[in-house]
Amino acid sequence: MIYYSTNRQAPEATLEEAVVKGLAADKGLFMPRSIKPLPQEFYDHIEELSFQEIAYRVADAFFGEDIPADTLKDIVYDTLSFDVPLVPVSERIASLELFHGPTLAFKDVGARFMARLLGYFIRREGKKQVNVLVATSGDTGSAVANGFLGVEGIHVYVLFPKGKVSEIQEKQFTTLGRNITALEVDGTFDDCQALVKSAFMDAELNAHLSLTSANSINVARFLPQAFYYFYAYAQWKRTHAATDRLVICVPSGNFGNITAGLFGKRMGLPVHRFIAANNRNDIFYQYLQTGVYSPRPSVATIANAMDVGDPSNFARVLDLYGGSHEAICADISGATYSNEQIADTIRQVWHDHRYLLDPHGACGYRALAEGLQADETGLFLETAHPAKFKDTVEGILGEAVEIPAKLQAFMQGEKQSIPMSRHFADFKNYLLQL
Ligand SMILES: *Cc1c(COP(=O)(O)O)cnc(C)c1O
């Protein structure tokens, strides 16, 4: 498959080049030149297939030209070592629980896939060390660090905003050691993201080091997220009539997750429409209302993995719809919620349905509860386990939240991080001295 840049100024790339470079030379995001529809026969019987079987069919459409079938199958099966169950919450709304992986958040899927794919390229090419730079507002860092932990030939640098990440999240990427280094940046998530982007653009650095990104801008992290939309549909289909219309709601920050779902729709997945749920960082919501995209500095909210002021995958959404605001609005609507509304939703759903939402999933649930039409049923992506936001959720409910054993294990480790300023010159010096 050939990948082009959304800015269309950089040369086209192979899969390997797109994965290793992360971002195109013109600062655009890589897009596959074609999105292959899957045959009707696949959709007719999808409910009979396992998650791994479904995911392999989807992976084959994207990566089959570039990776031998056995290798691709191993990568997919090894990545998906956990289930993504669809759990009913209320009469017409179900939760796609994406938190059963190693770090209890959806980013495990993309991170594990990317680590395995990059590991394959490094082995095949006999490359020397590749350095992965990743900016995180919380969950990306833990998913990427754990996905890449111990993968030979790769060192990961996690940049996170000082004091803006919960203790549980922090522990998941600051305690690992080995090939994982945590850099604690004196700034916001947007500062971290800007440092990473500048590093990729810096000629001197790139001559010196082999750098790549594991943010959702990387095609190897972003495309595999399509897998669970297909599996969600398979599960939904088992209990719904052919006349029902499925609406999928995605709590969104950098918009990588929802964009993978939009790719699924382009491949023929019968999703009636999507809803992008925002917290107060509602740049996309405003775009839908006005047709004008105006990024602005992010503000801190209790759904902090969605505190993004300039969603990087917006460029992909725009590209996918040929820049047409009208076409985008036909497939996607928006919602935006304050901290208070998020808290109310967590309280109410716990009270009415005994289902514990995390602050991100709460935005997703609420947008469906408010937005479903009479002939529609909905599912939202529950993007993280509520215990990852223990203090917030306990503060809202006034009850203790149980911490799963997987999370408790991380809490035992000792935090190790390197302080970093938000100025690129300092970050560059650090990297040059490695
Ligand atoms: C990353 C993240 C999001 C936002 O996903 P995007 O792909 O950046 O839109 C939502 N919820 C949680 C818990 C996350 O970690």
CSV table of C-alpha atoms and ligand atoms in Angstrom, one decimal:
chain,number,residue,atom,x,y,z
A,1,MET,CA,0.0,0.0,0.0
A,2,ILE,CA,1.2,3.5,-0.8
A,3,TYR,CA,0.7,6.3,1.8
A,4,TYR,CA,0.3,9.9,0.9
A,5,SER,CA,0.5,13.0,3.1
A,6,THR,CA,-2.6,15.0,3.9
A,7,ASN,CA,-0.6,18.1,2.9
A,8,ARG,CA,0.3,16.6,-0.4
A,9,GLN,CA,3.7,18.2,-0.5
A,10,ALA,CA,5.8,15.2,0.7
A,11,PRO,CA,6.7,12.2,-1.5
A,12,GLU,CA,4.5,9.2,-1.1
A,13,ALA,CA,5.7,6.5,1.3
A,14,THR,CA,5.6,2.7,1.7
A,15,LEU,CA,4.1,1.3,4.9
A,16,GLU,CA,7.5,0.8,6.4
A,17,GLU,CA,8.5,4.4,5.7
A,18,ALA,CA,5.1,5.7,7.0
A,19,VAL,CA,5.5,3.7,10.2
A,20,VAL,CA,9.2,4.6,10.8
A,21,LYS,CA,8.7,8.3,9.9
A,22,GLY,CA,5.4,8.8,11.8
A,23,LEU,CA,4.7,12.2,10.3
A,24,ALA,CA,5.3,13.1,6.6
A,25,ALA,CA,8.1,15.6,5.7
A,26,ASP,CA,5.5,18.3,5.0
A,27,LYS,CA,4.0,17.9,8.5
A,28,GLY,CA,1.0,16.1,7.0
A,29,LEU,CA,-0.4,12.8,8.2
A,30,PHE,CA,-0.1,9.7,6.2
A,31,MET,CA,-3.2,8.2,4.6
A,32,PRO,CA,-3.5,4.9,2.7
A,33,ARG,CA,-4.0,5.6,-1.0
A,34,SER,CA,-7.0,3.2,-1.0
A,35,ILE,CA,-9.5,2.0,1.6
A,36,LYS,CA,-10.7,-1.4,0.4
A,37,PRO,CA,-14.3,-2.3,1.0
A,38,LEU,CA,-14.8,-5.8,2.5
A,39,PRO,CA,-17.1,-8.1,0.7
A,40,GLN,CA,-20.8,-8.4,1.6
A,41,GLU,CA,-20.3,-12.1,2.5
A,42,PHE,CA,-18.0,-10.9,5.3
A,43,TYR,CA,-20.7,-8.7,6.8
A,44,ASP,CA,-23.4,-11.3,6.3
A,45,HIS,CA,-21.6,-13.8,8.6
A,46,ILE,CA,-19.5,-11.5,10.7
A,47,GLU,CA,-21.4,-12.5,13.9
A,48,GLU,CA,-20.1,-16.0,13.6
A,49,LEU,CA,-16.4,-14.9,13.7
A,50,SER,CA,-14.1,-14.4,16.6
A,51,PHE,CA,-12.5,-11.0,17.4
A,52,GLN,CA,-9.1,-12.2,16.1
A,53,GLU,CA,-10.6,-13.6,12.9
A,54,ILE,CA,-12.5,-10.3,12.2
A,55,ALA,CA,-9.4,-8.3,13.0
A,56,TYR,CA,-7.3,-10.3,10.7
A,57,ARG,CA,-9.7,-9.7,7.8
A,58,VAL,CA,-9.5,-6.0,8.5
A,59,ALA,CA,-5.7,-6.0,8.9
A,60,ASP,CA,-5.3,-7.8,5.6
A,61,ALA,CA,-7.2,-5.1,3.8
A,62,PHE,CA,-4.7,-2.5,5.1
A,63,PHE,CA,-1.5,-4.4,5.5
A,64,GLY,CA,-1.8,-7.6,3.4
A,65,GLU,CA,0.2,-6.2,0.5
A,66,ASP,CA,3.2,-5.4,2.7
A,67,ILE,CA,3.4,-8.2,5.3
A,68,PRO,CA,3.4,-11.9,4.8
A,69,ALA,CA,0.1,-13.5,5.8
A,70,ASP,CA,1.6,-15.7,8.6
A,71,THR,CA,3.5,-12.7,10.1
A,72,LEU,CA,0.4,-10.5,10.0
A,73,LYS,CA,-1.7,-13.1,11.5
A,74,ASP,CA,0.8,-13.6,14.4
A,75,ILE,CA,0.9,-9.8,15.0
A,76,VAL,CA,-2.9,-9.5,15.0
A,77,TYR,CA,-3.5,-12.5,17.3
A,78,ASP,CA,-0.7,-11.6,19.6
A,79,THR,CA,-1.9,-7.9,19.9
A,80,LEU,CA,-5.5,-9.0,20.7
A,81,SER,CA,-4.8,-11.1,23.7
A,82,PHE,CA,-7.8,-9.8,25.5
A,83,ASP,CA,-11.6,-9.4,24.8
A,84,VAL,CA,-13.5,-6.2,23.9
A,85,PRO,CA,-17.0,-7.1,25.1
A,86,LEU,CA,-20.2,-5.2,24.3
A,87,VAL,CA,-22.1,-4.8,27.6
A,88,PRO,CA,-25.7,-3.5,27.7
A,89,VAL,CA,-26.0,-0.5,30.0
A,90,SER,CA,-29.6,0.7,29.4
A,91,GLU,CA,-32.3,-0.4,27.1
A,92,ARG,CA,-30.9,1.1,23.9
A,93,ILE,CA,-27.3,1.8,24.9
A,94,ALA,CA,-24.4,-0.5,25.2
A,95,SER,CA,-20.8,0.0,26.3
A,96,LEU,CA,-17.9,-1.3,24.2
A,97,GLU,CA,-15.4,-2.1,27.0
A,98,LEU,CA,-12.0,-1.3,25.6
A,99,PHE,CA,-10.3,-1.5,29.0
A,100,HIS,CA,-9.5,-5.2,29.3
A,101,GLY,CA,-5.9,-4.9,28.0
A,102,PRO,CA,-2.7,-4.6,30.0
A,103,THR,CA,-3.1,-0.8,30.9
A,104,LEU,CA,-6.9,-0.8,30.9
A,105,ALA,CA,-7.4,1.6,28.1
A,106,PHE,CA,-8.2,1.4,24.4
A,107,LYS,CA,-4.8,2.6,23.4
A,108,ASP,CA,-3.4,-0.9,24.2
A,109,VAL,CA,-4.7,-2.2,20.9
A,110,GLY,CA,-2.9,0.3,18.7
A,111,ALA,CA,0.2,0.4,20.8
A,112,ARG,CA,0.6,-3.4,20.9
A,113,PHE,CA,0.1,-3.6,17.2
A,114,MET,CA,2.6,-0.9,16.4
A,115,ALA,CA,5.3,-2.3,18.7
A,116,ARG,CA,5.0,-5.7,16.9
A,117,LEU,CA,4.9,-4.3,13.4
A,118,LEU,CA,7.9,-2.0,14.1
A,119,GLY,CA,9.8,-4.9,15.7
A,120,TYR,CA,9.1,-6.9,12.5
A,121,PHE,CA,10.5,-4.1,10.3
A,122,ILE,CA,13.6,-3.7,12.4
A,123,ARG,CA,14.3,-7.4,12.3
A,124,ARG,CA,13.7,-7.6,8.6
A,125,GLU,CA,16.0,-4.7,7.8
A,126,GLY,CA,18.6,-5.3,10.4
A,127,LYS,CA,18.2,-1.7,11.5
A,128,LYS,CA,20.0,-0.1,14.4
A,129,GLN,CA,18.1,1.3,17.3
A,130,VAL,CA,14.9,3.2,16.6
A,131,ASN,CA,13.8,5.8,19.1
A,132,VAL,CA,10.1,6.2,19.7
A,133,LEU,CA,8.9,9.7,21.0
A,134,VAL,CA,5.5,9.9,22.4
A,135,ALA,CA,3.6,12.8,24.0
A,136,THR,CA,0.9,11.8,26.5
A,137,SER,CA,-1.9,13.4,28.4
A,138,GLY,CA,-2.2,10.1,30.3
A,139,ASP,CA,-3.2,6.9,28.6
A,140,THR,CA,-1.0,7.1,25.5
A,141,GLY,CA,2.2,7.0,27.6
A,142,SER,CA,1.1,3.9,29.5
A,143,ALA,CA,-0.2,2.0,26.5
A,144,VAL,CA,2.9,2.7,24.4
A,145,ALA,CA,5.4,2.1,27.2
A,146,ASN,CA,3.8,-1.3,28.0
A,147,GLY,CA,3.2,-2.2,24.4
A,148,PHE,CA,6.9,-1.6,23.6
A,149,LEU,CA,8.4,-2.8,26.8
A,150,GLY,CA,11.3,-5.2,26.1
A,151,VAL,CA,10.9,-5.0,22.3
A,152,GLU,CA,14.4,-5.3,21.0
A,153,GLY,CA,15.9,-2.4,18.9
A,154,ILE,CA,13.5,0.2,20.2
A,155,HIS,CA,13.8,2.8,23.0
A,156,VAL,CA,10.7,4.7,24.0
A,157,TYR,CA,10.8,8.3,25.4
A,158,VAL,CA,7.4,9.3,27.0
A,159,LEU,CA,6.9,13.1,27.4
A,160,PHE,CA,4.2,14.0,29.9
A,161,PRO,CA,3.0,17.2,31.4
A,162,LYS,CA,4.1,17.7,35.0
A,163,GLY,CA,1.3,17.6,37.5
A,164,LYS,CA,-1.4,17.0,34.9
A,165,VAL,CA,-1.5,13.2,34.9
A,166,SER,CA,-3.1,11.1,37.6
A,167,GLU,CA,-0.9,9.1,39.8
A,168,ILE,CA,-2.1,5.7,38.5
A,169,GLN,CA,-1.5,6.8,34.9
A,170,GLU,CA,1.9,8.1,35.8
A,171,LYS,CA,3.0,4.9,37.5
A,172,GLN,CA,2.2,2.9,34.4
A,173,PHE,CA,5.0,4.6,32.4
A,174,THR,CA,7.4,5.9,35.0
A,175,THR,CA,8.1,2.6,36.8
A,176,LEU,CA,9.0,0.3,33.9
A,177,GLY,CA,12.7,1.0,33.3
A,178,ARG,CA,14.5,-1.1,30.7
A,179,ASN,CA,13.9,0.5,27.2
A,180,ILE,CA,11.4,3.1,28.6
A,181,THR,CA,12.4,6.6,29.7
A,182,ALA,CA,9.8,9.1,31.1
A,183,LEU,CA,10.4,12.8,30.5
A,184,GLU,CA,8.5,15.1,32.9
A,185,VAL,CA,7.8,18.3,30.9
A,186,ASP,CA,7.2,21.6,32.7
A,187,GLY,CA,4.2,22.5,30.5
A,188,THR,CA,0.9,21.3,29.1
A,189,PHE,CA,0.1,18.3,26.9
A,190,ASP,CA,0.1,20.6,23.9
A,191,ASP,CA,3.7,21.6,24.8
A,192,CYS,CA,4.7,17.9,24.9
A,193,GLN,CA,3.1,17.3,21.5
A,194,ALA,CA,4.8,20.4,20.1
A,195,LEU,CA,8.2,19.1,21.3
A,196,VAL,CA,7.7,15.8,19.7
A,197,LYS,CA,6.6,17.4,16.4
A,198,SER,CA,9.6,19.8,16.4
A,199,ALA,CA,11.9,16.9,17.0
A,200,PHE,CA,10.6,15.1,13.9
A,201,MET,CA,11.1,18.2,11.8
A,202,ASP,CA,14.7,18.9,13.0
A,203,ALA,CA,17.2,17.9,10.3
A,204,GLU,CA,20.2,17.8,12.7
A,205,LEU,CA,18.4,15.5,15.1
A,206,ASN,CA,17.2,13.2,12.4
A,207,ALA,CA,20.7,12.9,10.9
A,208,HIS,CA,21.9,11.8,14.3
A,209,LEU,CA,19.1,9.5,15.5
A,210,SER,CA,16.4,7.3,14.0
A,211,LEU,CA,13.2,8.9,15.5
A,212,THR,CA,9.6,7.8,15.1
A,213,SER,CA,6.3,8.6,16.7
A,214,ALA,CA,3.9,6.4,18.5
A,215,ASN,CA,1.1,9.0,18.8
A,216,SER,CA,-2.1,8.3,17.0
A,217,ILE,CA,-0.6,10.2,14.0
A,218,ASN,CA,1.3,6.9,13.3
A,219,VAL,CA,-0.6,4.7,10.9
A,220,ALA,CA,0.4,1.6,12.7
A,221,ARG,CA,-1.3,2.8,15.9
A,222,PHE,CA,-4.2,4.4,14.3
A,223,LEU,CA,-5.4,1.9,11.7
A,224,PRO,CA,-5.6,-1.2,14.0
A,225,GLN,CA,-8.2,0.8,16.1
A,226,ALA,CA,-10.6,-0.1,13.3
A,227,PHE,CA,-10.5,-3.7,14.4
A,228,TYR,CA,-12.9,-3.3,17.4
A,229,TYR,CA,-15.5,-1.3,15.5
A,230,PHE,CA,-16.0,-4.4,13.3
A,231,TYR,CA,-16.1,-6.7,16.3
A,232,ALA,CA,-18.5,-4.3,18.1
A,233,TYR,CA,-20.8,-4.5,15.1
A,234,ALA,CA,-20.6,-8.4,15.1
A,235,GLN,CA,-21.7,-8.4,18.8
A,236,TRP,CA,-24.4,-5.8,18.2
A,237,LYS,CA,-25.7,-7.8,15.2
A,238,ARG,CA,-26.3,-10.9,17.4
A,239,THR,CA,-29.0,-9.1,19.4
A,240,HIS,CA,-30.5,-6.6,17.0
A,241,ALA,CA,-33.0,-6.7,14.1
A,242,ALA,CA,-31.9,-5.8,10.6
A,243,THR,CA,-34.0,-2.7,10.6
A,244,ASP,CA,-32.2,-1.2,13.7
A,245,ARG,CA,-29.8,1.6,13.0
A,246,LEU,CA,-26.5,1.6,14.8
A,247,VAL,CA,-25.0,4.8,16.1
A,248,ILE,CA,-21.5,4.7,17.5
A,249,CYS,CA,-20.4,7.4,19.9
A,250,VAL,CA,-16.7,8.0,20.5
A,251,PRO,CA,-15.3,10.1,23.4
A,252,SER,CA,-12.7,12.1,21.4
A,253,GLY,CA,-9.5,14.0,22.0
A,254,ASN,CA,-6.9,13.7,19.2
A,255,PHE,CA,-9.6,12.0,17.0
A,256,GLY,CA,-7.5,9.0,16.2
A,257,ASN,CA,-10.0,6.6,17.6
A,258,ILE,CA,-13.1,8.0,15.8
A,259,THR,CA,-11.2,8.3,12.5
A,260,ALA,CA,-10.4,4.6,12.6
A,261,GLY,CA,-14.2,4.0,12.9
A,262,LEU,CA,-14.8,6.3,9.9
A,263,PHE,CA,-12.4,4.2,7.9
A,264,GLY,CA,-14.5,1.2,8.9
A,265,LYS,CA,-17.6,2.8,7.6
A,266,ARG,CA,-15.7,3.5,4.3
A,267,MET,CA,-15.0,-0.2,4.2
A,268,GLY,CA,-18.7,-1.0,4.3
A,269,LEU,CA,-19.3,-1.4,8.0
A,270,PRO,CA,-23.0,-0.7,8.5
A,271,VAL,CA,-22.8,2.1,11.0
A,272,HIS,CA,-25.7,4.6,10.5
A,273,ARG,CA,-23.7,7.5,12.0
A,274,PHE,CA,-21.1,8.6,14.5
A,275,ILE,CA,-21.1,11.0,17.4
A,276,ALA,CA,-17.9,12.6,18.6
A,277,ALA,CA,-18.3,13.5,22.3
A,278,ASN,CA,-16.0,16.2,23.6
A,279,ASN,CA,-15.4,17.7,27.0
A,280,ARG,CA,-14.9,21.5,27.2
A,281,ASN,CA,-12.1,21.2,24.7
A,282,ASP,CA,-14.7,21.2,22.0
A,283,ILE,CA,-12.8,22.4,18.9
A,284,PHE,CA,-14.4,19.7,16.7
A,285,TYR,CA,-17.9,20.4,18.1
A,286,GLN,CA,-17.4,24.1,17.2
A,287,TYR,CA,-16.2,23.1,13.7
A,288,LEU,CA,-19.4,21.1,13.1
A,289,GLN,CA,-21.5,24.1,14.2
A,290,THR,CA,-19.7,26.8,12.2
A,291,GLY,CA,-17.5,25.1,9.5
A,292,VAL,CA,-14.5,26.9,10.9
A,293,TYR,CA,-11.7,25.0,12.6
A,294,SER,CA,-10.1,27.2,15.3
A,295,PRO,CA,-7.7,25.4,17.5
A,296,ARG,CA,-7.1,27.0,20.9
A,297,PRO,CA,-5.1,26.1,24.0
A,298,SER,CA,-6.5,23.1,25.9
A,299,VAL,CA,-8.1,23.5,29.3
A,300,ALA,CA,-7.8,20.9,32.1
A,301,THR,CA,-10.9,18.7,32.7
A,302,ILE,CA,-11.8,15.6,34.6
A,303,ALA,CA,-11.7,13.7,31.3
A,304,ASN,CA,-8.1,14.6,30.9
A,305,ALA,CA,-7.2,12.2,28.0
A,306,MET,CA,-9.5,14.4,25.9
A,307,ASP,CA,-7.8,17.7,26.9
A,308,VAL,CA,-6.6,18.5,23.4
A,309,GLY,CA,-6.7,22.0,21.8
A,310,ASP,CA,-5.7,21.1,18.3
A,311,PRO,CA,-6.7,17.5,17.5
A,312,SER,CA,-4.0,16.1,15.2
A,313,ASN,CA,-6.2,13.7,13.4
A,314,PHE,CA,-8.6,16.4,12.3
A,315,ALA,CA,-6.4,16.6,9.1
A,316,ARG,CA,-7.4,12.9,8.4
A,317,VAL,CA,-11.1,13.5,8.9
A,318,LEU,CA,-11.0,16.5,6.6
A,319,ASP,CA,-9.0,14.5,4.0
A,320,LEU,CA,-11.3,11.5,4.2
A,321,TYR,CA,-14.3,13.8,3.3
A,322,GLY,CA,-12.5,15.8,0.7
A,323,GLY,CA,-12.6,18.9,2.9
A,324,SER,CA,-16.4,19.0,2.8
A,325,HIS,CA,-18.0,20.3,6.0
A,326,GLU,CA,-21.4,19.1,4.7
A,327,ALA,CA,-20.1,15.6,4.1
A,328,ILE,CA,-18.6,15.5,7.5
A,329,CYS,CA,-21.8,16.7,9.2
A,330,ALA,CA,-23.7,14.0,7.3
A,331,ASP,CA,-21.8,11.2,9.0
A,332,ILE,CA,-20.7,12.8,12.3
A,333,SER,CA,-22.5,14.9,14.9
A,334,GLY,CA,-21.0,16.4,18.1
A,335,ALA,CA,-21.6,16.9,21.7
A,336,THR,CA,-19.7,18.8,24.4
A,337,TYR,CA,-19.9,18.4,28.2
A,338,SER,CA,-18.7,20.3,31.3
A,339,ASN,CA,-17.1,18.7,34.3
A,340,GLU,CA,-20.4,19.0,36.1
A,341,GLN,CA,-22.3,17.3,33.4
A,342,ILE,CA,-19.8,14.5,33.2
A,343,ALA,CA,-20.0,14.0,37.0
A,344,ASP,CA,-23.8,14.0,36.9
A,345,THR,CA,-23.8,11.4,34.2
A,346,ILE,CA,-21.4,9.1,36.2
A,347,ARG,CA,-23.7,9.5,39.3
A,348,GLN,CA,-26.9,8.9,37.4
A,349,VAL,CA,-25.8,5.9,35.4
A,350,TRP,CA,-24.4,4.3,38.5
A,351,HIS,CA,-27.6,5.0,40.4
A,352,ASP,CA,-30.0,3.9,37.6
A,353,HIS,CA,-28.1,1.0,35.9
A,354,ARG,CA,-25.3,0.1,38.4
A,355,TYR,CA,-22.8,0.6,35.6
A,356,LEU,CA,-19.7,2.5,36.5
A,357,LEU,CA,-18.5,4.9,33.8
A,358,ASP,CA,-15.2,6.6,33.6
A,359,PRO,CA,-15.2,10.4,32.8
A,360,HIS,CA,-14.5,9.8,29.1
A,361,GLY,CA,-17.1,7.1,28.7
A,362,ALA,CA,-19.5,9.3,30.5
A,363,CYS,CA,-19.3,11.9,27.7
A,364,GLY,CA,-20.0,9.0,25.2
A,365,TYR,CA,-23.0,7.6,27.1
A,366,ARG,CA,-24.6,11.0,27.6
A,367,ALA,CA,-24.3,12.0,24.0
A,368,LEU,CA,-26.2,8.8,23.1
A,369,ALA,CA,-28.8,9.3,25.8
A,370,GLU,CA,-29.5,12.8,24.5
A,371,GLY,CA,-29.0,12.2,20.8
A,372,LEU,CA,-30.6,8.8,19.7
A,373,GLN,CA,-33.5,8.9,17.4
A,374,ALA,CA,-36.5,6.5,17.8
A,375,ASP,CA,-35.2,4.0,15.2
A,376,GLU,CA,-31.6,4.0,16.5
A,377,THR,CA,-29.7,2.1,19.1
A,378,GLY,CA,-26.3,3.1,20.3
A,379,LEU,CA,-23.0,2.0,21.6
A,380,PHE,CA,-20.3,4.1,23.0
A,381,LEU,CA,-16.6,3.3,23.4
A,382,GLU,CA,-15.8,3.0,27.1
A,383,THR,CA,-12.2,4.0,26.5
A,384,ALA,CA,-10.7,3.4,30.0
A,385,HIS,CA,-11.5,1.6,33.2
A,386,PRO,CA,-13.0,3.9,35.8
A,387,ALA,CA,-10.3,2.9,38.4
A,388,LYS,CA,-7.8,4.7,36.3
A,389,PHE,CA,-9.5,7.9,37.5
A,390,LYS,CA,-10.1,6.6,41.0
A,391,ASP,CA,-9.9,10.0,42.8
A,392,THR,CA,-12.2,11.7,40.4
A,393,VAL,CA,-14.8,8.9,40.3
A,394,GLU,CA,-14.7,8.4,44.1
A,395,GLY,CA,-15.1,12.1,44.6
A,396,ILE,CA,-18.2,12.1,42.4
A,397,LEU,CA,-19.8,9.0,43.9
A,398,GLY,CA,-18.7,9.2,47.5
A,399,GLU,CA,-18.0,5.5,47.4
A,400,ALA,CA,-14.8,3.5,47.1
A,401,VAL,CA,-13.8,2.3,43.6
A,402,GLU,CA,-12.2,-1.1,43.5
A,403,ILE,CA,-8.8,-1.2,41.8
A,404,PRO,CA,-8.2,-4.2,39.5
A,405,ALA,CA,-5.2,-6.4,40.3
A,406,LYS,CA,-3.5,-5.3,37.0
A,407,LEU,CA,-3.5,-1.7,38.1
A,408,GLN,CA,-2.5,-2.5,41.7
A,409,ALA,CA,0.7,-4.1,40.4
A,410,PHE,CA,1.8,-0.9,38.7
A,411,MET,CA,1.2,1.1,42.0
A,412,GLN,CA,3.9,-0.9,43.7
A,413,GLY,CA,6.7,0.3,41.3
A,414,GLU,CA,8.9,3.4,42.0
A,415,LYS,CA,8.5,6.5,39.8
A,416,GLN,CA,11.6,7.4,37.8
A,417,SER,CA,11.5,10.4,35.5
A,418,ILE,CA,13.8,13.1,34.0
A,419,PRO,CA,12.7,16.8,34.3
A,420,MET,CA,12.5,18.6,31.0
A,421,SER,CA,11.7,22.2,30.0
A,422,ARG,CA,9.1,23.0,27.4
A,423,HIS,CA,11.6,24.7,25.1
A,424,PHE,CA,12.7,22.7,22.1
A,425,ALA,CA,16.4,23.7,22.4
A,426,ASP,CA,16.6,21.9,25.8
A,427,PHE,CA,14.9,18.8,24.5
A,428,LYS,CA,17.1,18.7,21.4
A,429,ASN,CA,20.2,19.0,23.5
A,430,TYR,CA,19.1,16.1,25.6
A,431,LEU,CA,18.4,13.9,22.6
A,432,LEU,CA,21.8,14.9,20.9
A,433,GLN,CA,23.6,13.8,24.0
A,434,LEU,CA,22.1,10.3,24.2
B,1,LIG,C1,-6.8,8.8,24.3
B,1,LIG,C2,-8.1,8.8,25.0
B,1,LIG,C3,-9.2,9.3,24.5
B,1,LIG,C4,-9.2,10.1,23.2
B,1,LIG,O1,-8.9,9.3,22.0
B,1,LIG,P1,-8.4,10.0,20.7
B,1,LIG,O2,-8.1,8.9,19.8
B,1,LIG,O3,-7.3,10.9,21.0
B,1,LIG,O4,-9.6,10.8,20.2
B,1,LIG,C5,-10.4,9.1,25.1
B,1,LIG,N1,-10.5,8.5,26.3
B,1,LIG,C6,-9.4,7.9,26.9
B,1,LIG,C7,-9.5,7.2,28.2
B,1,LIG,C8,-8.2,8.0,26.2
B,1,LIG,O5,-7.1,7.5,26.8
